[in-house]
Tab-separated table of C-alpha atoms in Angstrom:
chain	number	residue	atom	x	y	z
A	1	MET	CA	41.683	-5.018	-9.966
A	2	ARG	CA	42.107	-8.286	-7.188
A	3	ILE	CA	42.312	-5.985	-4.167
A	4	ALA	CA	39.013	-4.193	-5.468
A	5	VAL	CA	37.048	-7.868	-5.746
A	6	GLU	CA	38.686	-9.023	-2.668
A	7	THR	CA	37.674	-5.767	-0.469
A	8	GLU	CA	34.242	-6.131	-1.803
A	9	GLN	CA	33.859	-10.333	-0.961
A	10	THR	CA	35.202	-9.121	2.483
A	11	HIS	CA	32.506	-6.466	2.719
A	12	PRO	CA	30.028	-7.496	1.117
A	13	TRP	CA	27.014	-5.126	2.660
A	14	THR	CA	29.546	-1.705	1.813
A	15	GLY	CA	28.509	-1.840	-1.679
A	16	ARG	CA	24.965	-2.553	-0.930
A	17	PHE	CA	24.876	0.286	1.487
A	18	ILE	CA	26.115	2.535	-1.157
A	19	SER	CA	23.835	1.539	-3.021
A	20	LEU	CA	20.827	2.492	-1.080
A	21	ALA	CA	22.463	5.696	0.377
A	22	PRO	CA	20.992	8.210	-1.902
A	23	GLY	CA	17.510	6.827	-1.696
A	24	ILE	CA	17.299	6.551	1.851
A	25	LEU	CA	18.908	9.910	2.142
A	26	LEU	CA	16.172	11.759	-0.054
A	27	SER	CA	13.503	9.929	1.321
A	28	SER	CA	14.390	11.043	4.787
A	29	ILE	CA	15.040	14.959	3.600
A	30	VAL	CA	11.256	14.405	2.376
A	31	ALA	CA	9.923	13.263	5.282
A	32	LEU	CA	11.729	15.331	7.503
A	33	ALA	CA	10.275	18.076	5.351
A	34	ALA	CA	6.411	16.840	6.179
A	35	PHE	CA	7.162	17.001	9.629
A	36	GLY	CA	8.984	20.018	9.505
A	37	LEU	CA	5.468	21.651	7.443
A	38	GLU	CA	3.116	19.454	9.545
A	39	ALA	CA	4.734	21.533	12.497
A	40	ALA	CA	5.079	24.895	10.990
A	41	GLU	CA	1.139	24.488	9.769
A	42	VAL	CA	-0.093	23.361	13.306
A	43	ARG	CA	2.040	26.409	14.758
A	44	LEU	CA	0.303	28.896	12.566
A	45	THR	CA	-3.412	27.969	12.302
A	46	GLU	CA	-3.353	25.391	15.237
A	47	HIS	CA	-5.147	22.786	13.102
A	48	ARG	CA	-3.698	20.343	11.352
A	49	PHE	CA	-5.433	19.890	7.855
A	50	ILE	CA	-2.696	18.160	6.076
A	51	GLU	CA	-0.939	15.198	7.833
A	52	ASN	CA	2.737	14.244	7.667
A	53	LEU	CA	1.756	11.216	5.817
A	54	VAL	CA	-0.334	12.916	3.288
A	55	LEU	CA	2.491	15.915	3.073
A	56	ALA	CA	5.154	13.917	2.606
A	57	ILE	CA	3.590	11.959	-0.641
A	58	LEU	CA	2.986	15.451	-2.172
A	59	ILE	CA	6.169	16.493	-1.722
A	60	GLY	CA	7.841	13.248	-2.785
A	61	THR	CA	5.319	13.166	-6.158
A	62	ALA	CA	6.392	17.298	-6.584
A	63	ILE	CA	10.005	16.443	-6.782
A	64	ARG	CA	9.758	12.963	-9.137
A	65	SER	CA	7.027	14.545	-11.318
A	66	LEU	CA	9.664	18.168	-11.788
A	67	VAL	CA	12.738	17.139	-11.363
A	68	TYR	CA	14.981	14.821	-12.800
A	69	LEU	CA	16.130	11.857	-10.036
A	70	PRO	CA	19.268	9.804	-11.218
A	71	ALA	CA	19.287	6.201	-11.337
A	72	ALA	CA	21.315	5.750	-8.189
A	73	PHE	CA	18.491	7.120	-5.828
A	74	ASN	CA	16.180	4.343	-7.604
A	75	ALA	CA	17.308	1.470	-5.048
A	76	GLY	CA	17.596	3.272	-1.879
A	77	ILE	CA	13.592	4.430	-2.515
A	78	ARG	CA	12.405	1.329	-3.090
A	79	PHE	CA	13.921	0.142	0.232
A	80	CYS	CA	12.219	2.719	2.030
A	81	GLU	CA	9.064	2.469	-0.481
A	82	LYS	CA	9.184	-2.095	0.103
A	83	PHE	CA	10.908	-2.646	3.225
A	84	VAL	CA	10.385	-0.017	5.524
A	85	LEU	CA	6.914	0.416	5.442
A	86	GLU	CA	6.678	-3.241	6.037
A	87	VAL	CA	8.282	-2.552	9.309
A	88	ALA	CA	6.413	-0.244	9.857
A	89	ILE	CA	2.987	-2.455	9.230
A	90	VAL	CA	4.592	-5.352	12.072
A	91	LEU	CA	5.317	-2.026	14.566
A	92	LEU	CA	1.760	-1.144	13.819
A	93	GLY	CA	0.372	-4.186	15.744
A	94	ALA	CA	1.635	-3.408	18.930
A	95	SER	CA	-0.821	-0.915	18.933
A	96	ILE	CA	-3.651	-3.461	17.971
A	97	SER	CA	-5.380	-6.235	20.341
A	98	VAL	CA	-7.021	-9.187	19.359
A	99	GLN	CA	-9.878	-8.218	21.481
A	100	ALA	CA	-10.433	-5.018	18.427
A	101	LEU	CA	-9.999	-8.203	15.208
A	102	LYS	CA	-13.130	-9.869	16.915
A	103	ALA	CA	-14.750	-6.775	17.196
A	104	ALA	CA	-14.890	-6.680	13.271
A	105	GLY	CA	-17.096	-9.865	13.731
A	106	PRO	CA	-17.689	-12.762	11.038
A	107	ALA	CA	-20.041	-10.271	8.959
A	108	LEU	CA	-18.061	-7.713	8.025
A	109	VAL	CA	-15.366	-10.702	6.958
A	110	LEU	CA	-17.547	-12.295	4.755
A	111	GLY	CA	-18.518	-8.320	3.467
A	112	ILE	CA	-14.836	-8.484	3.021
A	113	VAL	CA	-14.607	-11.549	1.180
A	114	PHE	CA	-17.699	-10.688	-1.040
A	115	THR	CA	-16.691	-6.913	-1.850
A	116	VAL	CA	-13.295	-8.784	-3.022
A	117	ILE	CA	-14.696	-10.907	-5.276
A	118	ALA	CA	-17.416	-8.578	-6.288
A	119	ALA	CA	-14.967	-6.011	-7.549
A	120	ILE	CA	-12.352	-8.067	-9.624
A	121	ALA	CA	-15.591	-9.373	-11.374
A	122	ILE	CA	-16.956	-5.969	-12.436
A	123	SER	CA	-13.790	-4.264	-12.439
A	124	TYR	CA	-12.493	-6.984	-15.046
A	125	GLY	CA	-15.655	-6.645	-16.912
A	126	ILE	CA	-14.882	-2.814	-17.371
A	127	GLY	CA	-12.137	-3.298	-18.921
A	128	ARG	CA	-12.814	-6.285	-20.856
A	129	GLY	CA	-15.626	-3.818	-21.919
A	130	LEU	CA	-13.504	-0.936	-22.767
A	131	GLY	CA	-11.249	-3.205	-25.066
A	132	LEU	CA	-7.846	-4.012	-22.819
A	133	LYS	CA	-6.834	-7.516	-23.561
A	134	HIS	CA	-7.642	-10.081	-21.141
A	135	LYS	CA	-4.225	-9.964	-18.786
A	136	LEU	CA	-4.452	-6.376	-18.899
A	137	ALA	CA	-7.632	-6.216	-17.660
A	138	THR	CA	-7.294	-8.733	-15.109
A	139	LEU	CA	-3.914	-7.369	-13.710
A	140	VAL	CA	-5.823	-3.578	-13.388
A	141	ALA	CA	-8.727	-5.764	-11.760
A	142	CYS	CA	-6.854	-7.706	-9.332
A	143	GLY	CA	-4.684	-4.252	-8.283
A	144	ASN	CA	-8.165	-2.096	-7.939
A	145	SER	CA	-9.672	-4.694	-5.880
A	146	ILE	CA	-6.682	-6.124	-3.331
A	147	CYS	CA	-3.322	-4.074	-2.822
A	148	GLY	CA	-2.451	-2.382	-6.105
A	149	ASN	CA	1.028	-2.358	-7.180
A	150	SER	CA	1.483	-5.458	-5.140
A	151	ALA	CA	-0.931	-7.377	-6.408
A	152	ILE	CA	-0.537	-6.755	-9.685
A	153	ALA	CA	3.272	-7.805	-9.142
A	154	ALA	CA	2.103	-11.110	-7.615
A	155	ALA	CA	-0.036	-11.845	-10.321
A	156	ALA	CA	1.755	-10.758	-13.301
A	157	PRO	CA	3.890	-14.051	-12.911
A	158	VAL	CA	1.093	-16.371	-12.331
A	159	ILE	CA	-0.939	-15.445	-15.658
A	160	ASP	CA	1.731	-14.951	-17.550
A	161	ALA	CA	1.637	-10.961	-18.709
A	162	GLU	CA	3.512	-9.337	-21.041
A	163	PRO	CA	6.024	-6.740	-19.519
A	164	GLU	CA	3.412	-3.346	-20.966
A	165	ASP	CA	0.889	-4.813	-19.711
A	166	ILE	CA	2.448	-4.219	-16.360
A	167	ALA	CA	3.874	-1.469	-16.810
A	168	SER	CA	0.620	0.347	-18.076
A	169	ALA	CA	-1.223	-1.419	-14.992
A	170	ILE	CA	1.303	-0.419	-12.267
A	171	ALA	CA	1.184	3.499	-13.972
A	172	PHE	CA	-2.032	3.403	-13.312
A	173	THR	CA	-2.677	2.406	-9.750
A	174	ALA	CA	1.044	4.331	-8.564
A	175	VAL	CA	-1.001	7.304	-9.493
A	176	LEU	CA	-4.604	6.559	-8.525
A	177	GLY	CA	-3.724	5.038	-4.859
A	178	VAL	CA	-2.041	8.947	-4.235
A	179	ILE	CA	-5.398	10.494	-5.615
A	180	MET	CA	-7.829	8.113	-3.161
A	181	VAL	CA	-5.646	9.270	-0.364
A	182	LEU	CA	-5.820	12.458	-0.844
A	183	ALA	CA	-9.381	12.713	-2.033
A	184	LEU	CA	-10.608	10.521	0.504
A	185	PRO	CA	-10.756	12.377	3.690
A	186	LEU	CA	-13.570	14.434	1.619
A	187	ALA	CA	-16.161	11.393	2.146
A	188	LEU	CA	-15.217	11.807	6.197
A	189	VAL	CA	-17.589	15.338	6.268
A	190	GLY	CA	-19.069	14.899	2.923
A	191	LEU	CA	-21.121	12.146	3.732
A	192	GLY	CA	-20.973	12.472	7.545
A	193	LEU	CA	-19.084	8.825	8.923
A	194	THR	CA	-18.232	8.079	11.631
A	195	ALA	CA	-14.925	6.624	12.562
A	196	PRO	CA	-15.209	3.119	12.576
A	197	GLN	CA	-17.603	3.589	8.997
A	198	TYR	CA	-14.846	5.794	7.803
A	199	GLY	CA	-11.758	3.160	8.777
A	200	VAL	CA	-13.712	0.752	6.803
A	201	LEU	CA	-14.186	2.546	3.753
A	202	SER	CA	-10.338	3.423	3.538
A	203	GLY	CA	-9.209	0.138	4.318
A	204	LEU	CA	-11.631	-1.608	1.742
A	205	THR	CA	-10.835	1.045	-1.177
A	206	VAL	CA	-7.093	2.589	-0.722
A	207	TYR	CA	-4.609	0.266	-2.565
A	208	ALA	CA	-1.836	-0.297	-0.526
A	209	VAL	CA	-1.701	-1.090	3.369
A	210	PRO	CA	0.687	1.592	4.332
A	211	GLN	CA	-1.407	4.401	2.351
A	212	VAL	CA	-4.396	3.196	4.388
A	213	LEU	CA	-2.518	4.765	7.135
A	214	ALA	CA	-2.748	8.082	5.408
A	215	ALA	CA	-6.142	7.778	4.157
A	216	ALA	CA	-7.367	6.905	7.209
A	217	GLN	CA	-5.352	8.986	10.240
A	218	PRO	CA	-8.047	12.230	9.794
A	219	GLY	CA	-10.481	10.173	11.041
A	220	GLY	CA	-8.760	9.092	14.672
A	221	VAL	CA	-6.912	6.283	16.406
A	222	ILE	CA	-10.099	4.189	15.609
A	223	ALA	CA	-10.263	4.633	12.041
A	224	VAL	CA	-6.741	4.052	11.533
A	225	GLN	CA	-7.255	0.834	13.380
A	226	THR	CA	-10.207	-0.438	11.629
A	227	GLY	CA	-9.005	0.460	8.358
A	228	THR	CA	-5.749	-1.502	9.090
A	229	LEU	CA	-7.211	-4.521	10.582
A	230	VAL	CA	-9.701	-4.041	7.063
A	231	LYS	CA	-6.928	-3.923	4.542
A	232	LEU	CA	-5.453	-6.812	6.141
A	233	ILE	CA	-7.991	-8.929	5.623
A	234	ARG	CA	-8.462	-7.733	2.468
A	235	VAL	CA	-5.271	-8.400	1.481
A	236	MET	CA	-5.129	-11.854	2.459
A	237	MET	CA	-7.931	-12.694	0.027
A	238	LEU	CA	-5.027	-12.161	-2.743
A	239	GLY	CA	-3.462	-16.002	-2.012
A	240	PRO	CA	-7.311	-17.596	-2.974
A	241	VAL	CA	-7.041	-14.977	-5.679
A	242	LEU	CA	-3.412	-16.012	-7.202
A	243	PHE	CA	-5.059	-19.903	-6.306
A	244	ALA	CA	-7.122	-18.838	-8.826
A	245	LEU	CA	-5.432	-17.263	-11.584
A	246	GLY	CA	-3.019	-19.562	-11.351
A	247	MET	CA	-5.296	-22.748	-11.578
A	248	THR	CA	-7.418	-21.089	-14.999
A	249	ALA	CA	-3.890	-19.871	-16.201
A	250	ARG	CA	-2.540	-23.873	-15.659
A	251	ALA	CA	-5.867	-25.056	-17.220
A	252	ALA	CA	-5.696	-22.560	-20.280
A	253	SER	CA	-2.208	-23.518	-20.963
A	254	SER	CA	-2.102	-27.387	-20.464
A	255	GLY	CA	-0.574	-27.529	-17.137
A	256	THR	CA	2.600	-24.625	-18.074
A	257	GLY	CA	1.531	-22.023	-15.765
A	258	ALA	CA	3.259	-20.428	-12.973
A	259	LYS	CA	3.609	-21.776	-9.244
A	260	VAL	CA	1.960	-19.474	-6.552
A	261	LYS	CA	4.797	-18.970	-4.379
A	262	LEU	CA	4.167	-19.444	-0.183
A	263	LYS	CA	5.128	-15.674	-0.120
A	264	HIS	CA	2.274	-14.350	-2.289
A	265	ILE	CA	-0.596	-16.343	0.233
A	266	ALA	CA	1.184	-15.059	3.614
A	267	PRO	CA	4.006	-11.886	2.899
A	268	TRP	CA	6.273	-12.018	6.572
A	269	PHE	CA	4.562	-8.279	6.882
A	270	ILE	CA	1.691	-10.067	7.592
A	271	ILE	CA	2.787	-13.005	9.532
A	272	GLY	CA	4.527	-10.246	11.847
A	273	PHE	CA	1.217	-8.329	12.153
A	274	ALA	CA	-0.706	-10.716	13.748
A	275	LEU	CA	2.404	-11.455	15.824
A	276	MET	CA	2.901	-8.545	16.907
A	277	MET	CA	-0.917	-8.258	18.255
A	278	ALA	CA	-1.117	-11.241	19.603
A	279	LEU	CA	1.963	-10.343	21.852
A	280	ARG	CA	0.225	-7.422	22.567
A	281	SER	CA	-3.246	-9.451	23.627
A	282	ALA	CA	-1.580	-11.653	25.828
A	283	GLY	CA	0.427	-8.945	27.717
A	284	ALA	CA	3.809	-9.290	26.432
A	285	ILE	CA	4.323	-6.470	25.144
A	286	PRO	CA	4.606	-4.009	28.008
A	287	GLU	CA	1.931	-0.689	28.263
A	288	GLY	CA	4.628	1.451	28.237
A	289	LEU	CA	6.504	0.763	25.110
A	290	VAL	CA	3.215	0.571	23.106
A	291	GLN	CA	3.573	3.908	22.409
A	292	PRO	CA	6.918	4.210	21.206
A	293	LEU	CA	6.279	1.078	19.220
A	294	ALA	CA	3.461	3.331	17.351
A	295	HIS	CA	5.250	6.437	17.365
A	296	THR	CA	8.217	4.497	15.541
A	297	SER	CA	5.429	3.226	13.397
A	298	ASN	CA	4.121	6.624	12.337
A	299	ALA	CA	7.938	7.878	11.705
A	300	LEU	CA	8.443	4.886	9.728
A	301	THR	CA	5.465	5.162	7.926
A	302	VAL	CA	6.252	8.691	7.085
A	303	LEU	CA	9.702	7.695	5.291
A	304	ALA	CA	7.791	5.348	3.681
A	305	MET	CA	5.430	7.543	2.048
A	306	ALA	CA	7.887	9.780	0.993
A	307	ALA	CA	9.531	7.256	-1.050
A	308	LEU	CA	5.941	6.582	-1.956
A	309	GLY	CA	5.885	9.773	-3.691
A	310	LEU	CA	9.342	9.785	-4.809
A	311	SER	CA	8.497	6.959	-7.167
A	312	VAL	CA	4.832	8.572	-8.636
A	313	ASP	CA	5.521	11.137	-11.800
A	314	ILE	CA	2.339	12.326	-12.658
A	315	ARG	CA	3.336	12.203	-15.903
A	316	SER	CA	3.032	8.516	-15.956
A	317	LEU	CA	-1.481	8.795	-16.178
A	318	GLY	CA	-0.654	10.365	-20.037
A	319	ARG	CA	1.711	6.849	-20.792
A	320	ALA	CA	-0.767	4.219	-19.037
A	321	GLY	CA	-3.481	5.074	-22.135
A	322	GLY	CA	-6.954	6.212	-21.554
A	323	ARG	CA	-8.750	3.045	-21.518
A	324	VAL	CA	-6.262	2.102	-18.590
A	325	ILE	CA	-7.258	5.382	-17.169
A	326	ALA	CA	-10.857	4.964	-17.491
A	327	THR	CA	-10.652	1.078	-16.641
A	328	ALA	CA	-9.003	2.406	-13.349
A	329	ILE	CA	-11.350	5.039	-12.514
A	330	LEU	CA	-14.529	3.265	-13.324
A	331	SER	CA	-13.593	0.418	-11.186
A	332	ILE	CA	-12.068	2.476	-8.058
A	333	GLY	CA	-15.715	4.177	-8.606
A	334	VAL	CA	-17.524	0.740	-8.257
A	335	LEU	CA	-15.416	-0.116	-5.845
A	336	THR	CA	-15.994	2.426	-3.644
A	337	ALA	CA	-19.855	2.143	-3.954
A	338	ILE	CA	-20.135	-1.684	-2.909
A	339	ALA	CA	-17.608	-0.616	0.180
A	340	LEU	CA	-20.031	2.303	1.562
A	341	GLY	CA	-23.302	-0.044	0.147
A	342	LEU	CA	-21.668	-2.942	3.099
A	343	ILE	CA	-21.570	0.162	5.302
A	344	PHE	CA	-24.931	0.494	5.687
A	345	ALA	CA	-25.986	-2.705	5.121
A	346	LEU	CA	-23.962	-4.098	8.512
A	347	GLN	CA	-25.342	-0.889	10.079
A	348	ILE	CA	-21.316	-0.246	10.878
A	349	GLY	CA	-21.419	2.472	14.068
């Protein structure tokens, strides 16, 4: 026993690697399968109807829903779903210059702020109207309006949410988020949107930052870049929203509410994305590295989306409860309508 303990202390990373390896390996296999299926699709049809990111989600979700995965896979899947995708987002910053950010303009930034605030208020009202408890309705509203599971996880300790409320809210965002990624490209053709318009729509309606990459990809490079910028501005709204929730919770509980942590306001990957974008704008990143970094970002994103799919059990919809599902569906419909209204009101080309 003493030897085993000494070995663990001498090699602290060994146990961590062993715990992550199964999930990382499975996620990698799913990602490689997605790349392979996309290549076969292009070779057979000469078109890319379903991108590798979406294929990774579909394959991963199918595995999670149809096959029992032992708990040994969970740590590695979570690692890929969270850390790997955050690294991918940081690298994506190298492909976007500050000139693109300026192109968004103050009107669009204010429009994003308005969209988030309006969506939270309406979504919360829908939830309460359908009989959800205050805290559950708040979690659903935050998840729908800002960034899905991340917003729910960040808001939960601030409002002291119950575990079952957190589980119900996360169940809907996991499944509905994937549905949005798969369904949103239909708007590109059905509504005749331009690439910038489709990018804004993706950034305003899709839950997670990497999911925006998957949803916006059919619109091309401009749609991906626009969607990413819009989404990151939307994510930055999480800080003010958490402060507001914290103030309300502390007032309601006589100062015993949870504190808002700095990492909720400025997650490291957003800082990293901004830093890479600044380096690109300043010319500190050679042009010859831009494409390799972009390809690396895409590969890591596919890996992260494979892990995302592996964490989604389609059967969780049935366990989330009808009122939560109804609130989620109505809320995403309202958010989409607000986003389209903003696009046409600002005459985004």
